Short mmCIF file of C-alpha atoms in Angstrom, two decimals:
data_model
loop_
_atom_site.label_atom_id
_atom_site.label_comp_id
_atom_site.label_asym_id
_atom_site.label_seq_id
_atom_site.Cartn_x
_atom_site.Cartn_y
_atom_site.Cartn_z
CA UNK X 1035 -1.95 -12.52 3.06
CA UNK X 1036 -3.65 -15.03 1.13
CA UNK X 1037 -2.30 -16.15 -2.54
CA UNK X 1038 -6.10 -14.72 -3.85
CA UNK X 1039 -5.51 -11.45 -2.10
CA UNK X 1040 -2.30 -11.06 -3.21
CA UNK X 1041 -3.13 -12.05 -7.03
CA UNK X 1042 -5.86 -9.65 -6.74
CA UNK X 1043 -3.37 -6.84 -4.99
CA UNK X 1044 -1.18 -7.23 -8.21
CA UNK X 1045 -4.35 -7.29 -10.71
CA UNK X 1046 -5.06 -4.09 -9.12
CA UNK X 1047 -1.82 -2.54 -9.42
CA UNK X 1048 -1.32 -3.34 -13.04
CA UNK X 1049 -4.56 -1.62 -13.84
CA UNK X 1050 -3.14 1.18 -12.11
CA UNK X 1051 -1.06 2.52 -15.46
CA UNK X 1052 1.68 3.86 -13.63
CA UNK X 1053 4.55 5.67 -14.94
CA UNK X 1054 7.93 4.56 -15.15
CA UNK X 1055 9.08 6.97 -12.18
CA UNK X 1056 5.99 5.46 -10.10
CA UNK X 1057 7.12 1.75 -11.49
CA UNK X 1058 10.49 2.38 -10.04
CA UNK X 1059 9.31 3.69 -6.94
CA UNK X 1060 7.42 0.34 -6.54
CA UNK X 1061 10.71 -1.61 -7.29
CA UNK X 1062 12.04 0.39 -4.84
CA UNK X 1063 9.70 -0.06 -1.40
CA UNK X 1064 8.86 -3.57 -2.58
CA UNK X 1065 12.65 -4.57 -2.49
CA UNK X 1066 12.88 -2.92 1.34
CA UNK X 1067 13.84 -5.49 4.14
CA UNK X 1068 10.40 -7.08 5.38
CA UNK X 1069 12.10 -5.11 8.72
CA UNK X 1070 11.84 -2.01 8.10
CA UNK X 1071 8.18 -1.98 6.73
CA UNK X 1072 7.14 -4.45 10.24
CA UNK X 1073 9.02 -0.81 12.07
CA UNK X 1074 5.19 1.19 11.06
CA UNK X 1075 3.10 -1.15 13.28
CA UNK X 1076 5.27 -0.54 16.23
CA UNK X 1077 6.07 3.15 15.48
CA UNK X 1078 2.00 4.11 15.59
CA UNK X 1079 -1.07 2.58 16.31
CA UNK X 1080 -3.24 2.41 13.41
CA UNK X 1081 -5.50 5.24 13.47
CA UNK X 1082 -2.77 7.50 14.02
CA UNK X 1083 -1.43 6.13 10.90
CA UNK X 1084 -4.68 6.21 8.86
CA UNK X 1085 -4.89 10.32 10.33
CA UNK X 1086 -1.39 10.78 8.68
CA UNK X 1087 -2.30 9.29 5.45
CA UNK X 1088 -1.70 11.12 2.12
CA UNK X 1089 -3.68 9.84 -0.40
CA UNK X 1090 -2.06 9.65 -3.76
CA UNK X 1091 -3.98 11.19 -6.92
CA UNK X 1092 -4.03 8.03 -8.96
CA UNK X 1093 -6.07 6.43 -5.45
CA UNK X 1094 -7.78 9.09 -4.74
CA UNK X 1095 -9.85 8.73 -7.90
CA UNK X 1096 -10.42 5.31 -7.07
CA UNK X 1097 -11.80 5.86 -3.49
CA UNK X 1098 -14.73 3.81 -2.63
CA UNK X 1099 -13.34 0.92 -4.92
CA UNK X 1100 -12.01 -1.21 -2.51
CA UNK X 1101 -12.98 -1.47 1.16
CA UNK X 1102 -10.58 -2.30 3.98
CA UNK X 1103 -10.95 -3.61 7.52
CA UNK X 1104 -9.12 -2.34 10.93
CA UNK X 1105 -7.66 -6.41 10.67
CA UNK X 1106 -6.50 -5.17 6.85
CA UNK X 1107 -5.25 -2.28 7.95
CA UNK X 1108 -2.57 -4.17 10.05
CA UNK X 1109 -0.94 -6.11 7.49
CA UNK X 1110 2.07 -5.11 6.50
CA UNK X 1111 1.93 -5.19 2.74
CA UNK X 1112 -1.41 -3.11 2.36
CA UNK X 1113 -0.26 -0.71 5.30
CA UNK X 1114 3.56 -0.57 3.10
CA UNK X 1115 1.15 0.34 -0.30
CA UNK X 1116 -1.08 2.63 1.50
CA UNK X 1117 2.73 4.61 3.08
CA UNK X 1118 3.28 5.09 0.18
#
C-alpha cells in the first residue's frame, strides 16, 4: 500500500468520529502480528469473504463513498479494516 493510500486510509478514519470503545478496538487489531491478519487470504478466497461481510453502522452510512477493486480487496490492511 502506497504512502498516499495509506495517508488517505487514516484521513478517512479520523473523520470517522469513533468512540473510545471503537478507538480501542482499532489499537487493538492494528497492534495484531502482520501473521495473523496474512491467515484471511489463505483461510477464504475473496468472495467468500466479501459474502461473510458484516457491515458496520458507522460504514454502512457511508456506502458508495469509496470504491474498491477485487486487487484492493486482497490487501491485507483494507481486507483487516473491512473484518472488522
Amino acid at each position: 500500500m502506497t504512502t498516499f493510500a495509506l495517508n488517505n486510509l487514516w484521513n478517512y478514519l479520523q473523520g470517522l468520529m469513533l468512540s473510545q470503545s471503537e478507538r480501542e478496538w482499532l489499537v487493538r487489531k492494528l497492534s495484531e502480528p502482520v501473521e495473523k491478519i496474512a491467515d484471511i487470504e489463505d483461510e477464504e478466497p475473496v468472495s467468500q469473504t466479501l459474502k461473510d461481510l458484516v457491515i458496520p453502522d458507522k460504514l454502512r452510512r457511508k456506502r458508495g463513498c469509496i470504491k474498491l477493486t477485487e486487487e484492493d480487496l486482497k490487501d491485507e490492511h483494507i481486507q483487516y479494516l473491512l473484518n472488522r
